[in-house]
XYZ file of N, CA and C in Angstrom:
378
model
N -113.069 -40.899 17.511
C -112.802 -39.701 18.279
C -111.502 -39.082 17.780
N -111.545 -37.775 17.558
C -110.368 -37.041 17.084
C -109.723 -36.300 18.242
N -108.414 -36.509 18.386
C -107.674 -35.885 19.484
C -106.492 -35.100 18.929
N -106.385 -33.844 19.331
C -105.208 -33.032 19.048
C -104.222 -33.271 20.184
N -102.991 -33.628 19.835
C -101.952 -33.878 20.837
C -100.808 -32.910 20.564
N -100.462 -32.089 21.553
C -99.429 -31.070 21.368
C -98.356 -31.222 22.441
N -97.137 -31.475 21.988
C -95.976 -31.555 22.881
C -94.747 -31.244 22.046
N -93.875 -30.392 22.554
C -92.687 -29.997 21.800
C -91.588 -31.052 21.827
N -91.746 -32.084 22.634
C -90.719 -33.121 22.735
C -91.162 -34.371 21.971
N -90.475 -34.689 20.853
C -90.869 -35.856 20.050
C -90.858 -37.161 20.836
N -89.945 -37.278 21.807
C -89.861 -38.512 22.586
C -91.059 -38.691 23.515
N -91.840 -37.654 23.712
C -93.089 -37.741 24.473
C -94.277 -37.821 23.508
N -94.248 -36.979 22.487
C -95.356 -36.877 21.537
C -95.619 -38.189 20.798
N -94.578 -38.770 20.231
C -94.760 -39.963 19.395
C -95.308 -41.164 20.169
N -94.748 -41.514 21.339
C -95.329 -42.648 22.077
C -96.764 -42.386 22.549
N -97.067 -41.136 22.890
C -98.420 -40.804 23.325
C -99.410 -40.995 22.179
N -99.048 -40.520 21.003
C -99.907 -40.691 19.825
C -100.074 -42.176 19.504
N -98.990 -42.933 19.602
C -99.066 -44.383 19.356
C -100.012 -45.057 20.349
N -99.921 -44.687 21.618
C -100.793 -45.264 22.635
C -102.255 -44.932 22.348
N -102.520 -43.684 22.024
C -103.894 -43.275 21.738
C -104.445 -44.005 20.513
N -103.583 -44.266 19.535
C -103.998 -45.023 18.348
C -104.382 -46.452 18.721
N -103.647 -47.045 19.656
C -103.981 -48.396 20.131
C -105.383 -48.401 20.740
N -105.759 -47.323 21.400
C -107.096 -47.207 21.985
C -108.163 -46.922 20.926
N -107.738 -46.694 19.687
C -108.686 -46.455 18.607
C -108.974 -44.995 18.318
N -108.201 -44.089 18.902
C -108.415 -42.668 18.680
C -107.619 -42.191 17.467
N -108.188 -41.247 16.721
C -107.495 -40.619 15.595
C -106.814 -39.358 16.114
N -105.501 -39.320 15.980
C -104.726 -38.217 16.556
C -104.106 -37.331 15.495
N -104.041 -36.060 15.819
C -103.283 -35.093 15.040
C -102.166 -34.605 15.952
N -100.924 -35.060 15.713
C -99.810 -34.619 16.551
C -99.245 -33.291 16.061
N -98.935 -32.413 16.988
C -98.314 -31.137 16.648
C -97.279 -30.815 17.715
N -96.182 -30.182 17.288
C -95.123 -29.843 18.235
C -95.050 -28.347 18.539
N -95.747 -27.532 17.771
C -95.704 -26.083 17.959
C -97.055 -25.596 18.485
N -97.089 -25.009 19.676
C -98.372 -24.588 20.236
C -99.057 -23.478 19.439
N -98.284 -22.592 18.803
C -98.887 -21.530 17.990
C -99.589 -22.123 16.776
N -98.934 -23.069 16.108
C -99.554 -23.741 14.966
C -100.793 -24.514 15.404
N -100.725 -25.135 16.558
C -101.870 -25.896 17.067
C -103.063 -24.972 17.320
N -102.811 -23.812 17.903
C -103.893 -22.858 18.166
C -104.543 -22.414 16.861
N -103.727 -22.117 15.853
C -104.258 -21.716 14.548
C -105.035 -22.856 13.895
N -104.525 -24.066 14.003
C -105.145 -25.241 13.396
C -106.544 -25.474 13.973
N -106.705 -25.200 15.248
C -108.005 -25.407 15.904
C -109.082 -24.456 15.393
N -108.667 -23.365 14.765
C -109.646 -22.431 14.214
C -110.360 -23.015 12.999
N -109.761 -24.008 12.346
C -110.352 -24.591 11.135
C -110.651 -26.079 11.246
N -110.358 -26.671 12.382
C -110.587 -28.105 12.579
C -111.216 -28.351 13.950
N -112.173 -29.255 13.993
C -112.785 -29.641 15.267
C -112.091 -30.868 15.831
N -111.957 -30.892 17.124
C -111.427 -32.055 17.834
C -112.363 -32.371 18.987
N -112.424 -33.638 19.336
C -113.223 -34.058 20.478
C -112.482 -33.802 21.786
N -111.156 -33.683 21.681
C -110.307 -33.499 22.854
C -108.963 -32.948 22.412
N -108.355 -32.137 23.262
C -106.969 -31.711 23.068
C -106.179 -32.142 24.300
N -105.037 -32.767 24.053
C -104.109 -33.136 25.125
C -102.840 -32.346 24.866
N -102.481 -31.466 25.795
C -101.363 -30.559 25.560
C -100.375 -30.591 26.719
N -99.108 -30.455 26.370
C -98.059 -30.337 27.378
C -98.162 -28.956 28.014
N -97.799 -28.849 29.275
C -97.830 -27.546 29.920
C -96.623 -26.703 29.534
N -95.441 -27.280 29.571
C -94.212 -26.517 29.391
C -93.701 -26.644 27.958
N -93.964 -25.587 27.161
C -93.500 -25.549 25.769
C -92.950 -24.165 25.479
N -91.973 -24.071 24.575
C -91.419 -22.757 24.248
C -92.436 -21.897 23.496
N -92.510 -20.640 23.875
C -93.361 -19.697 23.164
C -94.772 -19.569 23.702
N -95.310 -20.630 24.269
C -96.665 -20.595 24.813
C -96.836 -21.784 25.754
N -97.320 -21.529 26.953
C -97.528 -22.668 27.853
C -98.874 -23.336 27.562
N -99.063 -24.487 28.151
C -100.262 -25.272 27.894
C -101.543 -24.598 28.337
N -101.478 -23.795 29.390
C -102.672 -23.093 29.852
C -103.102 -22.038 28.837
N -102.145 -21.301 28.295
C -102.480 -20.317 27.258
C -103.020 -21.020 26.014
N -102.419 -22.141 25.644
C -102.925 -22.906 24.500
C -104.350 -23.382 24.783
N -104.615 -23.842 25.991
C -105.974 -24.266 26.355
C -106.956 -23.110 26.192
N -106.569 -21.923 26.617
C -107.439 -20.745 26.475
C -107.728 -20.456 25.011
N -106.702 -20.550 24.181
C -106.891 -20.267 22.753
C -107.764 -21.326 22.085
N -107.537 -22.571 22.428
C -108.367 -23.641 21.866
C -109.823 -23.425 22.266
N -110.050 -23.146 23.536
C -111.424 -22.978 24.020
C -112.077 -21.709 23.465
N -111.275 -20.703 23.091
C -111.865 -19.487 22.521
C -112.433 -19.740 21.126
N -111.828 -20.641 20.360
C -112.335 -20.946 19.012
C -113.202 -22.197 18.990
N -113.097 -23.007 20.026
C -113.852 -24.259 20.099
C -114.257 -24.521 21.556
N -115.258 -23.788 22.038
C -115.623 -23.864 23.454
C -116.013 -25.254 23.948
N -116.448 -26.117 23.061
C -116.867 -27.450 23.471
C -115.763 -28.480 23.537
N -114.539 -28.084 23.199
C -113.427 -29.034 23.197
C -112.754 -29.072 24.567
N -112.833 -30.204 25.264
C -112.127 -30.311 26.535
C -110.614 -30.349 26.313
N -109.872 -29.770 27.243
C -108.412 -29.748 27.154
C -107.831 -30.407 28.404
N -106.964 -31.379 28.172
C -106.235 -32.050 29.246
C -104.788 -31.587 29.170
N -104.237 -31.167 30.291
C -102.843 -30.727 30.332
C -101.988 -31.815 30.960
N -100.870 -32.108 30.304
C -99.861 -33.020 30.842
C -98.725 -32.185 31.403
N -98.222 -32.561 32.558
C -97.141 -31.795 33.164
C -96.193 -32.695 33.937
N -94.965 -32.237 34.025
C -93.976 -32.928 34.856
C -93.869 -32.250 36.222
N -94.632 -31.157 36.418
C -94.613 -30.449 37.694
C -95.381 -31.232 38.746
N -95.259 -30.816 39.990
C -95.813 -31.583 41.108
C -97.221 -31.215 41.532
N -97.585 -31.661 42.726
C -98.935 -31.557 43.263
C -99.450 -30.123 43.363
N -98.601 -29.177 43.763
C -99.051 -27.795 43.896
C -99.541 -27.274 42.563
N -98.802 -27.589 41.513
C -99.207 -27.184 40.169
C -100.568 -27.780 39.836
N -100.740 -29.057 40.133
C -102.006 -29.738 39.857
C -103.177 -28.986 40.462
N -103.088 -28.721 41.727
C -104.208 -28.109 42.437
C -104.546 -26.734 41.874
N -103.536 -25.959 41.513
C -103.763 -24.617 40.978
C -104.415 -24.684 39.600
N -103.912 -25.537 38.710
C -104.402 -25.596 37.337
C -105.761 -26.279 37.214
N -106.078 -27.183 38.102
C -107.372 -27.861 38.029
C -108.536 -26.902 38.249
N -108.275 -25.734 38.817
C -109.326 -24.741 39.040
C -109.547 -23.855 37.817
N -108.699 -23.953 36.811
C -108.845 -23.141 35.604
C -110.033 -23.651 34.784
N -110.929 -22.760 34.359
C -112.110 -23.209 33.618
C -111.790 -23.812 32.248
N -110.642 -23.477 31.681
C -110.276 -24.001 30.365
C -109.739 -25.426 30.432
N -109.445 -25.908 31.631
C -108.757 -27.188 31.791
C -109.722 -28.246 32.334
N -109.899 -29.327 31.564
C -110.786 -30.412 31.995
C -110.091 -31.321 33.002
N -108.771 -31.479 32.841
C -107.998 -32.335 33.748
C -106.523 -32.006 33.602
N -105.769 -32.277 34.661
C -104.317 -32.135 34.648
C -103.743 -33.487 35.041
N -102.848 -33.998 34.208
C -102.235 -35.302 34.465
C -100.733 -35.144 34.587
N -100.165 -35.814 35.566
C -98.721 -35.745 35.764
C -98.027 -36.795 34.907
N -96.955 -36.354 34.244
C -96.123 -37.270 33.454
C -95.227 -38.075 34.377
N -94.940 -39.296 34.075
C -95.570 -40.080 33.006
C -96.942 -40.556 33.472
N -97.894 -40.528 32.562
C -99.252 -40.946 32.901
C -99.451 -42.396 32.463
N -100.075 -43.169 33.308
C -100.358 -44.564 32.979
C -101.436 -44.665 31.912
N -101.343 -45.673 31.075
C -102.267 -45.809 29.953
C -103.719 -45.980 30.405
N -103.956 -46.768 31.429
C -105.330 -46.979 31.889
C -105.906 -45.714 32.518
N -105.065 -44.985 33.251
C -105.514 -43.724 33.850
C -105.839 -42.711 32.756
N -104.989 -42.619 31.746
C -105.225 -41.701 30.635
C -106.550 -42.028 29.954
N -106.761 -43.286 29.662
C -107.998 -43.690 28.989
C -109.223 -43.362 29.849
N -109.134 -43.598 31.141
C -110.251 -43.292 32.041
C -110.554 -41.796 32.054
N -109.518 -40.966 32.052
C -109.719 -39.514 32.041
C -110.359 -39.086 30.726
N -109.896 -39.635 29.616
C -110.489 -39.306 28.314
C -111.977 -39.647 28.323
N -112.316 -40.823 28.796
C -113.723 -41.240 28.828
C -114.555 -40.360 29.754
N -113.931 -39.819 30.777
C -114.648 -38.950 31.719
C -114.884 -37.551 31.155
N -113.909 -36.995 30.435
C -114.011 -35.584 30.034
C -114.613 -35.359 28.656
N -114.679 -36.396 27.823
C -115.183 -36.212 26.460
C -116.665 -36.569 26.404
N -117.472 -35.660 25.868
C -118.884 -35.989 25.669
C -119.008 -37.215 24.759
N -120.071 -37.947 24.898
C -120.206 -39.209 24.163
C -120.379 -39.029 22.659
N -120.836 -37.892 22.198
C -121.043 -37.665 20.769
C -119.830 -36.964 20.159
N -119.079 -37.646 19.264
C -117.909 -37.021 18.635
C -118.296 -35.809 17.800
N -117.386 -34.839 17.749
C -117.630 -33.597 17.017
C -117.181 -33.676 15.574
N -116.141 -34.444 15.266
C -115.662 -34.556 13.891
C -114.787 -33.406 13.484
N -114.881 -33.022 12.208
C -114.021 -31.980 11.655
C -114.849 -30.889 11.007
N -114.357 -29.661 11.064
C -115.010 -28.552 10.378
C -114.845 -28.676 8.872
N -113.830 -29.424 8.449
C -113.604 -29.616 7.025
C -114.647 -30.566 6.472
N -115.058 -30.328 5.251
C -116.024 -31.224 4.606
C -115.341 -32.392 3.978
């Protein structure tokens, strides 16, 4: 399974990618949401996990852009905001799930298994 992981904070991005690798997922880490949106136009991912609060573009806008070029890719948003934020964002059609930071490893894995279709999509590249 290929996962795009986008977070502007290396201290969050790197451990998250390491954890996902332990679960056996192939990750593409990116720190710039604009670059990530462009990258999705030429690469398929089975899932995108994106931070909500990033400079230049928030996670919801990134989710919209990812889904516009890859409608079948579920997007999970990670946030440090509280319950009110959760309830509002979970109603967005572009968002498969919203998880509050720090997210537990077992909870993260369960959410991934719930939101990702069983058949991996792979890459648009040959």
